[in-house]
XYZ file of C-alpha atoms in Angstrom:
325
model
C 11.554 13.191 0.782
C 9.217 15.541 -0.922
C 8.043 18.276 1.373
C 5.106 19.406 -0.720
C 2.640 16.741 0.369
C -0.593 18.356 1.570
C 0.120 17.413 5.179
C -2.443 19.772 6.683
C -5.462 17.978 5.278
C -4.210 14.388 5.407
C -5.816 13.529 8.747
C -9.267 15.041 7.921
C -9.139 13.388 4.501
C -8.193 10.042 6.047
C -11.030 10.245 8.551
C -13.403 11.153 5.716
C -12.217 8.116 3.743
C -12.935 5.884 6.742
C -16.390 7.432 7.149
C -17.226 7.081 3.473
C -16.079 3.474 3.500
C -18.215 2.690 6.529
C -21.214 4.445 4.964
C -20.810 2.545 1.715
C -20.623 -0.736 3.631
C -23.806 0.117 5.526
C -25.745 1.100 2.398
C -24.462 -1.629 0.075
C -22.810 -4.413 2.096
C -22.631 -6.982 -0.698
C -20.964 -4.693 -3.276
C -18.664 -3.412 -0.531
C -17.389 -6.914 0.236
C -16.396 -7.382 -3.409
C -13.754 -4.682 -2.925
C -11.662 -6.881 -0.626
C -9.544 -8.560 -3.358
C -8.632 -5.114 -4.726
C -7.212 -4.034 -1.360
C -4.009 -5.983 -2.027
C -2.977 -4.308 -5.315
C -3.898 -0.898 -3.914
C -1.688 -1.613 -0.906
C 1.139 -2.591 -3.270
C 0.694 0.695 -5.181
C 0.745 2.615 -1.902
C 4.006 0.957 -0.918
C 5.460 1.663 -4.371
C 4.571 5.357 -4.014
C 6.067 5.367 -0.522
C 9.322 3.798 -1.694
C 9.473 6.393 -4.476
C 9.691 9.034 -1.723
C 13.185 7.773 -0.881
C 16.108 9.410 -2.672
C 18.040 6.168 -2.925
C 21.132 7.671 -4.544
C 21.525 10.060 -1.593
C 21.087 7.496 1.161
C 23.726 7.272 3.838
C 23.814 4.770 6.713
C 21.884 6.130 9.683
C 24.115 7.077 12.579
C 22.158 4.829 14.950
C 21.179 2.167 12.415
C 22.555 -0.784 14.390
C 21.088 0.515 17.657
C 17.737 0.921 15.906
C 17.723 -2.687 14.693
C 18.663 -3.860 18.189
C 15.830 -1.816 19.675
C 13.436 -3.143 17.047
C 14.410 -6.771 17.629
C 14.274 -6.487 21.404
C 10.920 -4.720 21.386
C 9.194 -6.941 18.818
C 10.610 -10.235 20.097
C 10.331 -9.683 23.857
C 8.491 -6.575 25.048
C 5.507 -6.725 22.669
C 4.775 -10.415 23.439
C 4.972 -9.683 27.162
C 2.600 -6.729 26.754
C 0.190 -8.855 24.707
C 0.350 -11.647 27.296
C -0.686 -9.200 30.014
C -3.476 -7.660 27.923
C -4.963 -11.055 27.043
C -5.039 -12.384 30.619
C -8.666 -11.287 31.314
C -10.019 -12.756 28.056
C -12.851 -15.326 28.233
C -12.045 -18.954 27.548
C -12.796 -19.020 23.799
C -9.707 -20.540 22.121
C -10.566 -18.939 18.784
C -10.925 -15.469 20.305
C -7.606 -15.579 22.120
C -5.708 -17.196 19.272
C -6.970 -14.644 16.732
C -5.912 -11.765 18.984
C -2.500 -13.309 19.578
C -2.096 -14.012 15.892
C -2.569 -10.374 14.896
C -0.854 -8.607 17.800
C 2.264 -10.791 17.723
C 2.862 -10.283 13.987
C 4.614 -6.957 13.228
C 3.591 -5.173 10.039
C 5.868 -5.410 7.012
C 4.058 -3.070 4.657
C 2.057 0.086 5.317
C 3.793 1.069 8.540
C 6.449 2.471 6.171
C 3.869 4.910 4.816
C 2.666 6.014 8.235
C 6.260 6.290 9.435
C 6.863 8.797 6.639
C 3.705 10.749 7.467
C 4.684 10.827 11.155
C 8.187 12.181 10.617
C 10.048 8.917 11.101
C 12.755 7.414 8.909
C 11.442 5.738 5.774
C 14.973 4.460 5.191
C 15.080 2.661 8.538
C 11.514 1.412 8.151
C 12.359 -0.070 4.758
C 15.479 -1.765 6.095
C 13.400 -3.119 8.971
C 10.866 -4.934 6.779
C 12.951 -8.052 5.995
C 14.087 -8.168 9.621
C 10.467 -8.057 10.807
C 9.446 -10.732 8.319
C 12.254 -13.110 9.238
C 11.697 -12.498 12.935
C 7.996 -13.310 12.901
C 8.514 -16.419 10.773
C 10.781 -17.758 13.509
C 9.277 -16.311 16.675
C 5.530 -16.141 15.996
C 5.049 -19.936 16.210
C 7.098 -19.971 19.415
C 5.079 -17.244 21.122
C 1.805 -18.774 19.971
C 2.965 -22.086 21.382
C 3.791 -20.497 24.741
C 0.672 -18.327 25.004
C -1.988 -20.417 23.261
C -0.807 -24.035 23.207
C 0.537 -26.566 20.668
C -2.381 -26.378 18.213
C -1.637 -22.705 17.547
C 1.412 -23.459 15.426
C -0.832 -25.019 12.780
C -2.178 -21.531 11.976
C 1.176 -20.417 10.561
C 2.078 -20.935 6.912
C 5.570 -19.778 5.978
C 4.863 -19.780 2.247
C 1.987 -17.320 2.743
C 4.263 -14.831 4.486
C 6.861 -15.133 1.728
C 4.316 -14.592 -1.058
C 2.925 -11.488 0.665
C 6.423 -10.139 1.243
C 7.319 -10.657 -2.424
C 4.165 -8.941 -3.687
C 3.850 -6.105 -1.187
C 7.482 -5.305 -0.381
C 9.983 -6.754 -2.856
C 8.082 -5.924 -6.068
C 7.144 -2.293 -5.188
C 10.636 -1.692 -3.813
C 12.257 -3.122 -6.927
C 10.102 -0.984 -9.216
C 10.939 2.147 -7.218
C 14.663 1.394 -7.491
C 14.418 0.732 -11.238
C 12.527 3.994 -11.724
C 15.149 6.010 -9.879
C 17.975 4.417 -11.845
C 16.070 5.100 -15.064
C 15.649 8.799 -14.276
C 19.428 9.201 -14.514
C 19.431 8.049 -18.148
C 16.031 9.135 -19.480
C 14.641 12.503 -18.478
C 10.947 11.714 -19.189
C 11.071 9.220 -16.316
C 11.639 12.128 -13.946
C 8.028 13.127 -14.566
C 6.919 9.560 -13.831
C 8.913 9.620 -10.590
C 7.353 12.942 -9.582
C 3.822 11.646 -10.226
C 4.622 8.445 -8.323
C 5.752 10.406 -5.276
C 2.665 12.617 -5.394
C 0.358 9.596 -5.586
C 1.103 8.357 -2.076
C -1.685 10.295 -0.359
C -4.394 9.426 -2.950
C -3.480 5.738 -2.733
C -3.585 5.904 1.065
C -7.053 7.473 1.037
C -8.301 4.924 -1.501
C -6.929 2.082 0.615
C -8.605 3.392 3.780
C -11.947 3.638 1.969
C -11.664 0.150 0.489
C -10.411 -1.407 3.721
C -13.333 -0.029 5.714
C -15.952 -0.734 3.048
C -14.860 -4.314 2.471
C -14.296 -5.295 6.093
C -17.088 -3.626 8.054
C -19.723 -6.106 6.789
C -17.659 -8.948 8.240
C -18.203 -7.526 11.726
C -21.973 -8.072 11.577
C -23.209 -10.396 14.306
C -20.067 -10.236 16.443
C -20.548 -6.797 17.990
C -21.109 -7.802 21.631
C -17.965 -9.923 21.808
C -15.824 -7.441 19.907
C -16.543 -4.483 22.195
C -14.125 -5.830 24.790
C -11.632 -6.754 22.087
C -11.711 -3.177 20.772
C -10.811 -1.891 24.244
C -7.887 -4.330 24.312
C -6.622 -2.990 20.980
C -6.986 0.585 22.192
C -5.036 -0.288 25.343
C -2.279 -1.734 23.164
C -2.082 1.447 21.081
C -1.973 3.565 24.228
C 0.906 1.510 25.695
C 3.086 1.363 22.579
C 4.324 4.991 22.487
C 5.554 4.792 26.067
C 7.297 1.504 25.303
C 8.951 2.985 22.228
C 10.115 6.083 24.089
C 11.601 4.064 26.953
C 13.439 1.677 24.623
C 14.619 4.584 22.471
C 16.014 6.399 25.483
C 17.699 3.325 26.919
C 19.403 2.516 23.604
C 20.133 6.195 22.819
C 18.200 6.347 19.567
C 17.751 9.606 17.699
C 14.247 11.142 17.830
C 13.569 10.083 14.227
C 14.607 6.495 14.945
C 12.424 6.474 18.073
C 9.455 7.655 16.016
C 10.104 4.850 13.522
C 10.259 2.319 16.341
C 6.907 3.493 17.727
C 5.176 3.145 14.360
C 6.632 -0.322 13.899
C 5.414 -1.420 17.327
C 1.926 -0.033 16.674
C 1.360 -1.559 13.216
C 0.438 -5.244 13.030
C 0.222 -7.681 10.122
C -3.572 -7.944 9.951
C -3.587 -8.202 6.136
C -1.326 -11.241 6.259
C -2.788 -13.151 9.207
C -6.434 -12.824 8.149
C -6.312 -15.913 5.895
C -4.847 -17.901 8.791
C -7.619 -16.735 11.101
C -10.238 -18.062 8.690
C -8.944 -21.594 9.316
C -9.796 -21.441 13.037
C -12.819 -23.304 14.522
C -15.007 -20.159 14.563
C -13.974 -18.378 11.342
C -16.567 -15.586 11.558
C -15.424 -14.634 15.057
C -11.752 -14.906 14.105
C -12.239 -12.740 11.012
C -14.103 -10.154 13.062
C -11.247 -10.000 15.562
C -8.655 -9.453 12.818
C -10.726 -6.947 10.851
C -11.517 -4.952 13.974
C -7.817 -4.736 14.781
C -7.039 -3.334 11.347
C -9.742 -0.665 11.667
C -8.670 0.342 15.178
C -5.067 0.397 14.000
C -5.876 2.652 11.041
C -7.540 5.194 13.309
C -4.654 4.917 15.768
C -1.950 5.368 13.128
C -3.728 8.408 11.717
C -3.660 9.978 15.169
C -0.061 8.829 15.655
C 1.035 10.932 12.673
C 0.337 13.997 14.822
C 0.861 12.670 18.347
C 4.211 10.911 17.849
C 6.072 13.998 16.535
C 4.743 15.921 19.540
C 5.735 13.116 21.925
C 9.195 12.728 20.379
C 10.247 16.200 19.150
C 13.321 16.664 17.008
C 16.418 18.103 18.650
C 18.603 20.511 16.762
C 21.732 18.818 18.102
C 20.661 15.339 16.938
C 20.999 14.363 13.276
C 17.634 13.283 11.948
C 18.763 10.686 9.373
C 15.208 10.745 8.120
C 16.032 9.016 4.860
């Protein structure tokens, strides 16, 4: 990993990007909404820049790689659904409200959590390896948990082909381009400059994405504020519970501090970008969209704070290899 990223100003800059996006949405809501289709390619560029951070030729298997995948599978498949089930118990009887919340909280992120894992001192290598595992797991288990927690009609909200298309565009393509670039730098020196610029572009792409995400999604929350206040508290409660869950699982399975950090970021980040189209098919699409969009905004703020809080919560130990990829 490059160590010359301007880490000190990333959090203030990220908060400023969120504020500017919200201000733009308030001043010009209609133009702001037109930015939404551009969020996807910007996210793909962010993931490409993140994958370029990895020195693929120098990768070695992480010492606790298998334990990490076990911890990830156990947490995402069992502990997170149980936590979500508890948090959603006091919800009112609106089927759309509950289903939208379940849809987003039960689907682990397969894209930008890699970026925040890097910023928070986790293992980009392990996060990258985890993405296909997370995708395959939610394709199988998400319909099951929705069936158990929301009833038989919930399964109709899942479209396997949509998940596969998003994975191909946001994970496989950026990852493939990053690998091709690194292989090319061995044979053609000018590509080394391209690789350097690609690595340095991660923070600008992240800030651009935060601005566009906020600007394009805030207008969708209009008219649903009273209902979403309680939902926001639920999302905050989830983000508060996740670090403790990650630490406990990491300790029980004897993960390294870096692997534990990676686990926490994976548990915190949800697949709001992917499940939003499914939410729009629910009986109350405006409410469902508001629930999903709100989660993504709360998550962004939470992950920004995580980049400072998680390293403090899970400090590195000199005697433990970091395997930070």
